[in-house]
CSV table of C-alpha atoms in Angstrom, one decimal:
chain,number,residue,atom,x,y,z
U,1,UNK,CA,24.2,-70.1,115.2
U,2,UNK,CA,21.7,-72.7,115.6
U,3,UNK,CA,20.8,-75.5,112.6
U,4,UNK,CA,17.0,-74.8,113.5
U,5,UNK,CA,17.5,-70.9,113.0
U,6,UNK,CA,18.9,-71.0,109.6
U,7,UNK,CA,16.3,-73.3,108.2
U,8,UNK,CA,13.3,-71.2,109.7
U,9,UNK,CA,14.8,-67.8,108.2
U,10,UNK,CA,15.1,-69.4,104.4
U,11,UNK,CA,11.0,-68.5,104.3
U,12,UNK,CA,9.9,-69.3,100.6
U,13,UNK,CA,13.2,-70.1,99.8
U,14,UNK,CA,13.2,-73.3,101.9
U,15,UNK,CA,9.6,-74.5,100.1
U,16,UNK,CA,11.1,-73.3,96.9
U,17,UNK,CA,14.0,-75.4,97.2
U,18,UNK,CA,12.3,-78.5,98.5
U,19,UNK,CA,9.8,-79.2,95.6
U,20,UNK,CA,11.7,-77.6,92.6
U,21,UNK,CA,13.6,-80.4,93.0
U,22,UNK,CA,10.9,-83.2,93.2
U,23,UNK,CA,10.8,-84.1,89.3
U,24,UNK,CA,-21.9,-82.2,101.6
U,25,UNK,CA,-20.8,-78.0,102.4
U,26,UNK,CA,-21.6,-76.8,105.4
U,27,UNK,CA,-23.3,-73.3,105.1
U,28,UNK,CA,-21.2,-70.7,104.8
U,29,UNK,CA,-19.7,-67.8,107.4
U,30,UNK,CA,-19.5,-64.3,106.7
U,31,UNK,CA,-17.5,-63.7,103.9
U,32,UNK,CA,-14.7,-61.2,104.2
U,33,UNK,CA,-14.3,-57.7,102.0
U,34,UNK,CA,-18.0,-56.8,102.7
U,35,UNK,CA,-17.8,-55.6,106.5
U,36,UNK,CA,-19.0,-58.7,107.9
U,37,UNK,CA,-16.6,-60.6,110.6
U,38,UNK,CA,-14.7,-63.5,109.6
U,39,UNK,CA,-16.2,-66.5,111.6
U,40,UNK,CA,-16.1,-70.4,111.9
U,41,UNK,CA,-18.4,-72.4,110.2
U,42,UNK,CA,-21.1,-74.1,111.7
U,43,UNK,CA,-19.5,-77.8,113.2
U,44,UNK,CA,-19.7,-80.2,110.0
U,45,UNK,CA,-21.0,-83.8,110.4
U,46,UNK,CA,-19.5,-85.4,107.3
U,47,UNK,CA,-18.6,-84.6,103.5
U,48,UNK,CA,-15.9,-82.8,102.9
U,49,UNK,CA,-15.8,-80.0,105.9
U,50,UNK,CA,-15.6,-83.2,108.5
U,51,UNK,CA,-12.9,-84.2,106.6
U,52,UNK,CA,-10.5,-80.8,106.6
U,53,UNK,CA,-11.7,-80.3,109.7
U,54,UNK,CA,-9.7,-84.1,110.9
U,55,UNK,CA,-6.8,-83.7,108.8
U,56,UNK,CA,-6.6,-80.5,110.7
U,57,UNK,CA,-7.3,-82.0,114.5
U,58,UNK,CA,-4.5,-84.8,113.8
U,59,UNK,CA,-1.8,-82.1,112.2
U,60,UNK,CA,-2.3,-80.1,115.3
U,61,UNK,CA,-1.8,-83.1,117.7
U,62,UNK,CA,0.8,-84.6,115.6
U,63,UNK,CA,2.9,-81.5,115.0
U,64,UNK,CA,2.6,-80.1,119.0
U,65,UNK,CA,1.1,-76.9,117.2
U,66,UNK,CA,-0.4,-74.4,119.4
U,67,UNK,CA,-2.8,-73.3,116.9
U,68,UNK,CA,-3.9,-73.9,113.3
U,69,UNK,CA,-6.5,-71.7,111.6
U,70,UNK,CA,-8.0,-72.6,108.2
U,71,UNK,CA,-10.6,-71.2,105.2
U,72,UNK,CA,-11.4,-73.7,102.2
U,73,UNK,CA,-13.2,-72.2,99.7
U,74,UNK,CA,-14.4,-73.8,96.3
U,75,UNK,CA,-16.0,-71.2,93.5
U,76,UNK,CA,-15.7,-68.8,97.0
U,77,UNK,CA,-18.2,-70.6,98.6
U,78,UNK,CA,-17.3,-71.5,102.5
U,79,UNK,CA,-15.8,-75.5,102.4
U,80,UNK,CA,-14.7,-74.8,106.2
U,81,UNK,CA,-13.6,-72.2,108.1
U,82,UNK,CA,-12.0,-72.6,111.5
U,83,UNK,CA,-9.7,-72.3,114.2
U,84,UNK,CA,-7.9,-74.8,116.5
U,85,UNK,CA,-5.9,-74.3,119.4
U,86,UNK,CA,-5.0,-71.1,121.3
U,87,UNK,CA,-3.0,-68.1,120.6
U,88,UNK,CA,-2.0,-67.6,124.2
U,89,UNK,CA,-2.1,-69.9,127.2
U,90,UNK,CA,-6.3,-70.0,128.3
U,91,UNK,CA,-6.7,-67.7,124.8
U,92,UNK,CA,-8.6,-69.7,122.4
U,93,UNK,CA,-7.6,-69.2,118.9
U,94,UNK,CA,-10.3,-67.4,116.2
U,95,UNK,CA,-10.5,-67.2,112.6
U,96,UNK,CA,-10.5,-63.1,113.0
U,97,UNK,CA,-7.2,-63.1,114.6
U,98,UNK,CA,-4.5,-61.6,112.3
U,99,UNK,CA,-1.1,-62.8,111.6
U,100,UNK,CA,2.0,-61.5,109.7
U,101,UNK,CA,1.6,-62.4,106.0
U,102,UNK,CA,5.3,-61.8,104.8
U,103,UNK,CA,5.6,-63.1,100.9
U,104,UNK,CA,1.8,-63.0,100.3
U,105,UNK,CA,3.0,-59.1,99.3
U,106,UNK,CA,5.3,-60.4,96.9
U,107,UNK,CA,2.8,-61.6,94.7
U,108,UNK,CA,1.1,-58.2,94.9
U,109,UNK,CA,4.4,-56.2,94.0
U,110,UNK,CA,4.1,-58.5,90.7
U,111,UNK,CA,0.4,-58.1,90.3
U,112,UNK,CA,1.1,-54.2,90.7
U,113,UNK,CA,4.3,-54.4,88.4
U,114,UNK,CA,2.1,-56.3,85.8
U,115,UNK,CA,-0.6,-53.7,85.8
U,116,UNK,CA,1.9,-50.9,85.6
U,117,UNK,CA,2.9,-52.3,82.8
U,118,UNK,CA,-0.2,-53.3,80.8
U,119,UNK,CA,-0.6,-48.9,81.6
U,120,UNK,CA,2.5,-48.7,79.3
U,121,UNK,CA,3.7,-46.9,82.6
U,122,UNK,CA,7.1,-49.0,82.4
U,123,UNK,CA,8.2,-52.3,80.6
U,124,UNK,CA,9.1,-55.8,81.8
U,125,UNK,CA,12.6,-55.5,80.2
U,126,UNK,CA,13.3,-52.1,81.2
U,127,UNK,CA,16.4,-51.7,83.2
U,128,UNK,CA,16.8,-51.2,87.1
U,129,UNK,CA,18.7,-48.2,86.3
U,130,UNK,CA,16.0,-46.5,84.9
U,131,UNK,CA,14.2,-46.3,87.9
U,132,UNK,CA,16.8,-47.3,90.5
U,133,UNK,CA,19.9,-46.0,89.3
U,134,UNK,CA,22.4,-46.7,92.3
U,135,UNK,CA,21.0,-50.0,92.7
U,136,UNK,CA,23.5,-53.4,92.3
U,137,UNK,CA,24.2,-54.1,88.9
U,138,UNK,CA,21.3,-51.7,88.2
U,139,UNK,CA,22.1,-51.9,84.3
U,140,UNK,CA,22.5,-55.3,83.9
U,141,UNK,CA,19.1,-56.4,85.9
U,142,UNK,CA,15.7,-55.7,84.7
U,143,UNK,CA,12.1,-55.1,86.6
U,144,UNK,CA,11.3,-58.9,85.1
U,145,UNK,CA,14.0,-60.4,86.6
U,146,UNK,CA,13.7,-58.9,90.0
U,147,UNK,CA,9.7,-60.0,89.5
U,148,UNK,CA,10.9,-63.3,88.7
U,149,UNK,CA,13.9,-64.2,90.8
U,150,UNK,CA,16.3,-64.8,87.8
U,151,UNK,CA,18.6,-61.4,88.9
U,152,UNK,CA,21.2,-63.6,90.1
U,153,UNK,CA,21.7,-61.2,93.5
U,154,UNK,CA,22.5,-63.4,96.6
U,155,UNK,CA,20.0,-63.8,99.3
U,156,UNK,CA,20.9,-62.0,102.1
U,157,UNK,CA,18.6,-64.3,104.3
U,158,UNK,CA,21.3,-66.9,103.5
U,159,UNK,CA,24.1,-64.9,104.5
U,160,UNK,CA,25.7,-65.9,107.9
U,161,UNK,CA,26.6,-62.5,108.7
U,162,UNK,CA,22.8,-60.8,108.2
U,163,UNK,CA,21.6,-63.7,110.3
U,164,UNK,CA,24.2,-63.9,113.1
U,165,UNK,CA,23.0,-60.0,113.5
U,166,UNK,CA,19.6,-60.9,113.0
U,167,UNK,CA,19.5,-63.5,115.6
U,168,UNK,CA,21.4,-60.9,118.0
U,169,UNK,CA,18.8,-58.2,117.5
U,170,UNK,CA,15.0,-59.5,116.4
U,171,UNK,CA,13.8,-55.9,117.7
U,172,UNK,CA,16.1,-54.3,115.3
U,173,UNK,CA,14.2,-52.1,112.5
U,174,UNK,CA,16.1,-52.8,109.1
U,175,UNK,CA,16.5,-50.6,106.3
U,176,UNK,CA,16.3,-51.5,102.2
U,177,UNK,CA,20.0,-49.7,102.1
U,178,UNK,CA,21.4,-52.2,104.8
U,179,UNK,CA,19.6,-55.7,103.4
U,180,UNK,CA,21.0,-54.9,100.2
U,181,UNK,CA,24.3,-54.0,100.9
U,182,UNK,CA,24.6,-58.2,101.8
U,183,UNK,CA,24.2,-59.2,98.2
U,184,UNK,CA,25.6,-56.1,97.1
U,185,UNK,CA,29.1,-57.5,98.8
U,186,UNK,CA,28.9,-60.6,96.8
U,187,UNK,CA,29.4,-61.5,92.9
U,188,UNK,CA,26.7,-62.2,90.7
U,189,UNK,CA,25.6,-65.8,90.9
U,190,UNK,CA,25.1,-65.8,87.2
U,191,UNK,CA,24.5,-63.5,84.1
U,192,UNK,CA,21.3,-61.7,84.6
U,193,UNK,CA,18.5,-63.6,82.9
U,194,UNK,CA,20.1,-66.8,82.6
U,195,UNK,CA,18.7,-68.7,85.6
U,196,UNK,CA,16.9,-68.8,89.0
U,197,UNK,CA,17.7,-67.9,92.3
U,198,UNK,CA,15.4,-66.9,94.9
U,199,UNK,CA,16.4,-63.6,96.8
U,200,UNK,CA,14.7,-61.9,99.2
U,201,UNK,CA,16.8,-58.7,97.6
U,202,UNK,CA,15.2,-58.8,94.4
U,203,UNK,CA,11.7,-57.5,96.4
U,204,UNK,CA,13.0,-54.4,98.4
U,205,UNK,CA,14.5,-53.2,95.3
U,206,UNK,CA,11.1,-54.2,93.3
U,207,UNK,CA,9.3,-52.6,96.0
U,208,UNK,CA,11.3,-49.4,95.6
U,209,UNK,CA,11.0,-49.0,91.7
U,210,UNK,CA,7.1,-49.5,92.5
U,211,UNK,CA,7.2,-46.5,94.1
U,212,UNK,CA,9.7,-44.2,91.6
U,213,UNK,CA,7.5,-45.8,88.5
U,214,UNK,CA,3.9,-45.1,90.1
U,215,UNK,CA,5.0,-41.7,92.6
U,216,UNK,CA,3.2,-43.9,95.0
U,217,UNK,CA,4.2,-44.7,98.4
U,218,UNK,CA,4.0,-48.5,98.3
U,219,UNK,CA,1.8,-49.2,101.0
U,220,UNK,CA,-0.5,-46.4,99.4
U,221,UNK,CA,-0.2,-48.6,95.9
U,222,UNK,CA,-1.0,-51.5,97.4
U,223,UNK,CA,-4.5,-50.7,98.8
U,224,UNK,CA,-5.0,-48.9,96.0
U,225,UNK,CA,-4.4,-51.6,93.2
U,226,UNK,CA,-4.8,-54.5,95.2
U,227,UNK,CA,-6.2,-54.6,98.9
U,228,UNK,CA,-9.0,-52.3,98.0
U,229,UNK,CA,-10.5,-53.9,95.2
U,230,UNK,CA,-10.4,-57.3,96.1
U,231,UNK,CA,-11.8,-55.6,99.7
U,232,UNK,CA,-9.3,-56.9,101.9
U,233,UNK,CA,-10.3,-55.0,104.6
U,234,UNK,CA,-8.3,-56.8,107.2
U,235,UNK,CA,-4.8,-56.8,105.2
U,236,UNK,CA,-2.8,-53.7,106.0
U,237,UNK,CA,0.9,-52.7,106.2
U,238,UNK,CA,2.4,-51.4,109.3
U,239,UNK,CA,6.0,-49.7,109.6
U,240,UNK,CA,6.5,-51.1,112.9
U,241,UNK,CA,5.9,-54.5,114.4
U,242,UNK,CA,2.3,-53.8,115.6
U,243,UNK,CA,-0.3,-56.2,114.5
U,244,UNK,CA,-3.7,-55.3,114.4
U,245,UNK,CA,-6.0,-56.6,117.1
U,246,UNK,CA,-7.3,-59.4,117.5
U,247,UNK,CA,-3.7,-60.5,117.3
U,248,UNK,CA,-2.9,-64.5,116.6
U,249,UNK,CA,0.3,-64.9,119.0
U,250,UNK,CA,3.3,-66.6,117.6
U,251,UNK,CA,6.4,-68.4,119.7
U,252,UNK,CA,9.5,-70.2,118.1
U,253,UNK,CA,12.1,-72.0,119.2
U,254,UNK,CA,14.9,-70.7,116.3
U,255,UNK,CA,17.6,-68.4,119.0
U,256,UNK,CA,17.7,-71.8,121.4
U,257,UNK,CA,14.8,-71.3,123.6
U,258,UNK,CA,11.0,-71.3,123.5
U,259,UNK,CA,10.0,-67.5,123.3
U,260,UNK,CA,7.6,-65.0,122.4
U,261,UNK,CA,8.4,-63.7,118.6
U,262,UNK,CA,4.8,-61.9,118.0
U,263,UNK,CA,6.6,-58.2,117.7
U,264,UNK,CA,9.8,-59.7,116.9
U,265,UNK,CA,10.7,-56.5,113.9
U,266,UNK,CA,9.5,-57.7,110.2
U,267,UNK,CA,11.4,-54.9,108.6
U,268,UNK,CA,13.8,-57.8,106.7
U,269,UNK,CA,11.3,-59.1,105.4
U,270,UNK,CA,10.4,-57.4,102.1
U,271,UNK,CA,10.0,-53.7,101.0
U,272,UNK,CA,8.8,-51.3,103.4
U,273,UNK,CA,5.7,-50.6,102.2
U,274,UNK,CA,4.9,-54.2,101.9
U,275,UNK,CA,5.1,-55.6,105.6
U,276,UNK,CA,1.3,-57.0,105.7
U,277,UNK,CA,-0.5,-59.0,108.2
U,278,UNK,CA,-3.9,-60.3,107.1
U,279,UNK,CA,-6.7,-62.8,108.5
U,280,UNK,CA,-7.5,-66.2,107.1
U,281,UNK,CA,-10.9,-65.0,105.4
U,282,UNK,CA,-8.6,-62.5,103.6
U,283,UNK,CA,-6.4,-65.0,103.1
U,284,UNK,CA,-8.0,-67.5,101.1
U,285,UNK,CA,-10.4,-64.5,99.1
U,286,UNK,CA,-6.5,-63.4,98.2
U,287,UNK,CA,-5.8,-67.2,97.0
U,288,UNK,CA,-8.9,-66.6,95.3
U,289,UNK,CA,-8.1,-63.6,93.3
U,290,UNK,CA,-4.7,-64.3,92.4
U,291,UNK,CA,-5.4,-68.0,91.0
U,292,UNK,CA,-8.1,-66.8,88.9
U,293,UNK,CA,-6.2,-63.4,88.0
U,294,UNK,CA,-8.9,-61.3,88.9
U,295,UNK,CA,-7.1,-58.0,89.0
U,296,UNK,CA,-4.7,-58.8,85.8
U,297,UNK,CA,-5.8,-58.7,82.0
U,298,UNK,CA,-5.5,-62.1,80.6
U,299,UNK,CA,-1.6,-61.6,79.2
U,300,UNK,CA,-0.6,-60.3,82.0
U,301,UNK,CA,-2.0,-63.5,84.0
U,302,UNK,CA,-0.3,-65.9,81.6
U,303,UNK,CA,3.2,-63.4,82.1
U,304,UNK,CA,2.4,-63.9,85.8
U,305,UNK,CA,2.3,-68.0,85.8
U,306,UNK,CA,5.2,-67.9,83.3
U,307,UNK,CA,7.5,-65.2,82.9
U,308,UNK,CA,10.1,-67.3,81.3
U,309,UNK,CA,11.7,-69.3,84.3
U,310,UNK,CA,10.4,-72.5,83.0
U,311,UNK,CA,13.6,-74.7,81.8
U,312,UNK,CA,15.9,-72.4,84.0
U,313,UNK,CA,18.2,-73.4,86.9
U,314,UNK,CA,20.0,-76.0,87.8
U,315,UNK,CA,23.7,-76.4,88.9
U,316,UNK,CA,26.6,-74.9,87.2
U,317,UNK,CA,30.4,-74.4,88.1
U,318,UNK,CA,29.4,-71.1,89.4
U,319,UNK,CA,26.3,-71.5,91.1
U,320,UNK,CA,25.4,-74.8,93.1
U,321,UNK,CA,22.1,-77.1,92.9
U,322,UNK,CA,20.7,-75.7,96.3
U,323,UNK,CA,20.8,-72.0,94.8
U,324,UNK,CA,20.3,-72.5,91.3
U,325,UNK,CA,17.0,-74.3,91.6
U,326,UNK,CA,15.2,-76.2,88.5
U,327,UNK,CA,12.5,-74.7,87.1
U,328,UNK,CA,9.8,-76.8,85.3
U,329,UNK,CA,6.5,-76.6,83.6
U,330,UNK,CA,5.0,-78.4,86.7
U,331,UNK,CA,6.9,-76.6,89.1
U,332,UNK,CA,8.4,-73.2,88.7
U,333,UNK,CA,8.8,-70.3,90.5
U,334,UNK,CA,6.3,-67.6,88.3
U,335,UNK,CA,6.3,-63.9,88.7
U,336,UNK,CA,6.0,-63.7,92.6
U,337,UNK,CA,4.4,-66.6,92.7
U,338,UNK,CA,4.6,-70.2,92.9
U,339,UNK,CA,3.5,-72.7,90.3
U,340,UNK,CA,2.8,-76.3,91.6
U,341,UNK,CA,1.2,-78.9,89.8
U,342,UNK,CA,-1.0,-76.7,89.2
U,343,UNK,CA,-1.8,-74.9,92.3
U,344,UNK,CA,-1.0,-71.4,92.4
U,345,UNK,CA,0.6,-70.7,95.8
U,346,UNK,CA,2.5,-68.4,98.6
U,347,UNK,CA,3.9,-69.6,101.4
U,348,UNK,CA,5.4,-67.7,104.2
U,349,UNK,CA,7.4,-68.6,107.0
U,350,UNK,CA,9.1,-66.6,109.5
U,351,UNK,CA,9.3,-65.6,113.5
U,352,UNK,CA,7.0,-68.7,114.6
U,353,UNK,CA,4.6,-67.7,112.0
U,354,UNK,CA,3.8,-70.4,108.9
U,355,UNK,CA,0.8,-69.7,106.5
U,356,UNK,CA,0.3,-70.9,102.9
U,357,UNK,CA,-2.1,-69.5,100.4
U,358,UNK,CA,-2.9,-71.7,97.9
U,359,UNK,CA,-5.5,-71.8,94.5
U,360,UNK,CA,-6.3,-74.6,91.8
U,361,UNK,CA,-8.0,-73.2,89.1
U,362,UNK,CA,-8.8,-76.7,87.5
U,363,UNK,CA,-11.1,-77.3,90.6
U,364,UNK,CA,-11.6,-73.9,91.9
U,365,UNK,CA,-10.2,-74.8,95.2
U,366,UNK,CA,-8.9,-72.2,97.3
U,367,UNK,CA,-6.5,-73.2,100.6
U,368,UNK,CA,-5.8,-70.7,103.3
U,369,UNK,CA,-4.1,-72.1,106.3
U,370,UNK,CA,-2.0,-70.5,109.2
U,371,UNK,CA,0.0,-72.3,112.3
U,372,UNK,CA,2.0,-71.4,115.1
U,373,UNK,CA,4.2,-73.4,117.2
U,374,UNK,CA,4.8,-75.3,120.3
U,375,UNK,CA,7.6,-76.0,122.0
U,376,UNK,CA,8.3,-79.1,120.1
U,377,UNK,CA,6.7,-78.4,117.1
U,378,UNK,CA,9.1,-79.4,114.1
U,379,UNK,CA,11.3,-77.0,111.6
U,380,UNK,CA,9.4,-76.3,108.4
U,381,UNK,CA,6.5,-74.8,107.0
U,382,UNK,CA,3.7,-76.7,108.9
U,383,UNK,CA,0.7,-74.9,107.2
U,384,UNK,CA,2.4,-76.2,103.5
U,385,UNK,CA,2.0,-80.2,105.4
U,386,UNK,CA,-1.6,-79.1,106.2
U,387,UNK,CA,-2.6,-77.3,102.7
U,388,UNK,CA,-1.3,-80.8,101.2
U,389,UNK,CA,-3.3,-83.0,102.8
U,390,UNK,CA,-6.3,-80.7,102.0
U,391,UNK,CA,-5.5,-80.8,98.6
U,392,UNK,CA,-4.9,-84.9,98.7
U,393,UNK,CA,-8.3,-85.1,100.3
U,394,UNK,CA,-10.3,-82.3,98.3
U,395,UNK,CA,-8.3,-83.1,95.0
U,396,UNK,CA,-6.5,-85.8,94.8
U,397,UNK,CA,-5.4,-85.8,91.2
U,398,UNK,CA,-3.3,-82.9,92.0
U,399,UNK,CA,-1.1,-83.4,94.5
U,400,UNK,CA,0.5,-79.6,96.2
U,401,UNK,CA,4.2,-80.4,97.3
U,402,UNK,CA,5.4,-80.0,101.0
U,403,UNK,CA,8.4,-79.4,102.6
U,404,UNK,CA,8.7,-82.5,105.4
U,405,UNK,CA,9.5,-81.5,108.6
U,406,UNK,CA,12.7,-82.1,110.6
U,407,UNK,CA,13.3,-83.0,113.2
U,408,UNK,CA,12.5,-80.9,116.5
U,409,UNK,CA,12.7,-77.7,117.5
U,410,UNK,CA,15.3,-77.6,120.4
C-alpha cells in the first residue's frame, strides 16, 4: 500500500496528531438557512476580503489545487465568499456546489449527545452497555468517552488490513458491524478514561446509541436537533454515495494514480445516519453555531470544549506517542470537537476531499474553507494551510495550527 494512501485515510486523526504535539467588508451574499442561494461576494478592492481572497489565489497556485472554495464570516456578516478553480475540466467551481463533510457530523453526534443529556434522557457516565450492550468492552466504556475519544478502542482507519481492503474496493458499502470488528480484534490501548486516542470507532458506536437513547433514526435526529434549527438547508445525509447537485468534483492520487473519487462509498466514514455533505455557506453558519454554542445550554458548551481530556495522553509502555496524543489547555481534542488556541474547529479529509470548519469566539471569526486536488497537489489537509493563513491575516494573535504538507502526490 502506498505511503500517500495511508496518510490521506488518517482524516482528523492526522490534524489531531500534528498540532497536539506543537507545545473595509465587502457587502454581503445571500446568507444560507433562509432559502436564498449561496453566492460569491461582490470582487473586493482592499481591506480585508482582498486579502483572503490573495492568500487564497497563491494557495491554489502554490498547492496545484483544482479548486478552493471559501466563506469568512465575522459576527455572521459576509468577510468573503468565493470560489476558485474548477470542479471538472471547463466546469468552473461555485460557492453552491456541495461536497462531502465527513467529521463535521461528529461534532453534531456530541452536540445531540449533550442535549440528550441536559433532557435527563441519558448521562455522560452511563455505560455503553446500557444502550449498546454487545458492543466492545461495552461495560467498561461510557457515552463520554466515545464523545471524547478517551475509550481506548483502536482506529480501524489505522489498521493495515481495513485499508488494504479499502483501497481494493472504494465502491464497497461498509457496515458499523464490520468497522468495528477491526478494533474489536485488538486489545485495549489503555484503561477506559485514562487517556486519548482518536478512533473513528468511538463515532459508529456513538452514532448507534444516539439512536437506541432518542428511538430516532440518526439521520432523522440530526435534522431535527441540529440541521433544522440552525437551517442548514443544504446539509443532508445520504445512505449511498450520491451527492446532491450542484456537486463539487473531487480527484486523488492515494491508490497510485490520478482518478476520479467523487462517488468513491463514504460508508467508513462515521455512523450511518451521519454521512453529510454540505455547502460552504452552510459550512461556515455551522462554524458559527458551534463556536458560539448556539444549540447547547451554557454547561453543556463548557462540557463540549472540555470534557476532561485536558492533561491526558501522552506515551506509555502500552500505548505510543503517535496514538496517545497530548492533550492541553491550548490544544485538546473536546467533545467532537477540536480546541486550538482558541479556535473551535473540524477538519475533514478523505477521497480528494479537504474542508476545515473553524470559529474564534474571542474575535467572532468564522473560517469555512474547502479544496480538491490536482495531480500534484501535496498529502495533507490543504484547506487546514488555507484556514491558517486566514486566521494569521484576520487574527493574528491567535495563531490556528496546520498540518504541513508532504511531499507530492505520486
Amino acid at each position: 500500500m502506498r505511503r500517500n494512501r495511508r496518510a490521506a485515510l488518517l482524516c482528523v486523526a492526522v490534524f489531531i496528531a500534528a498540532i497536539l504535539q506543537v507545545t473595509a467588508l465587502a457587502p454581503a451574499p445571500s446568507a444560507p438557512g433562509e432559502g436564498r442561494p449561496c453566492v460569491s461576494s461582490p470582487k473586493p478592492r482592499g481591506g480585508p476580503a482582498r486579502e483572503v481572497l490573495d492568500i487564497a489565489q497563491r494557495a491554489r497556485s502554490e498547492m496545484g489545487l483544482n479548486s478552493v472554495v471559501l466563506r469568512v464570516t465575522r459576527d455572521g456578516d459576509d468577510v468573503l465568499t468565493t470560489a476558485l478553480g474548477e470542479s471538472m475540466t471547463g466546469v468552473p467551481a461555485t460557492p453552491g456546489m456541495h461536497f462531502r463533510a465527513g467529521s463535521v457530523a461528529i461534532v453534531y453526534m456530541g452536540m445531540t449527545l449533550l442535549q440528550l443529556v441536559d433532557e435527563k434522557k441519558a448521562r455522560l457516565d452511563d455505560p455503553v452497555s446500557r444502550w449498546l450492550p454487545d458492543a466492545p468492552h461495552a461495560d467498561e466504556i461510557t457515552l463520554r468517552m466515545l464523545g471524547d475519544s478517551t475509550s481506548g478502542l483502536h482506529d480501524y482507519v489505522t489498521d493495515p488490513k481495513f485499508l488494504a481492503e479499502l483501497e481494493a474496493a472504494p465502491f464497497r458499502h461498509w457496515t458499523p458491524e464490520e468497522l468495528v470488528a477491526f478494533p474489536a480484534a485488538h486489545p485495549l490501548w489503555y484503561e477506559p478514561g485514562t487517556s486519548f486516542s482518536y478512533s473513528h470507532a468511538n463515532f459508529v458506536l456513538l452514532g448507534a446509541a444516539l439512536e437506541k437513547i432518542s428511538g430516532t433514526p440518526l439521520d432523522k435526529l440530526l435534522e431535527q436537533r441540529v440541521m433544522d434549527p440552525l437551517g442548514l438547508s443544504n446539509t443532508r445525509n445520504y445512505a449511498t454515495p450520491e451527492i446532491q447537485q450542484p456537486v463539487l468534483h473531487a480527484f486523488t492520487s492515494e491508490r497510485g494514480r490520478y482518478e476520479e473519487s467523487t462517488f468513491w462509498n463514504p460508508s467508513w466514514t462515521t455512523a450511518p445516519g451521519a454521512v453529510i455533505t454540505t455547502h460552504i455557506c452552510d459550512l461556515a453558519r455551522s462554524a458559527q453555531a458551534v463556536g458560539t454554542g448556539e444549540l447547547l445550554s451554557p454547561a453543556a458548551y463548557r462540557t463540549q470544549l472540555d470534557p476532561g481530556t485536558v492533561g491526558l495522553g501522552g506515551a506509555t509502555k502500552t500505548c505510543p506517542a503517535t496514538v496517545c496524543l497530548k492533550n492541553t489547555a491550548a490544544m485538546h481534542f473536546g467533545l467532537g470537537v477540536l480546541v486550538l488556541n482558541g479556535w473551535i474547529v473540524t477538519n475533514p479529509s478523505f477521497s480528494g476531499y479537504a474542508a476545515i470548519q473553524a470559529y474564534l469566539p474571542a474575535e467572532r471569526l468564522a473560517v469555512a474553507v474547502t479544496t480538491t486536488k490536482g495531480p500534484k497537489t501535496p498529502d495533507g489537509n490543504t484547506a487546514e494551510i488555507i484556514a491558517s493563513r486566514i486566521a494569521a491575516a484576520l487574527a493574528p494573535g491567535h495563531p490556528l495550527p496546520a498540518v504541513t504538507p508532504a511531499s507530492p502526490s505520486r
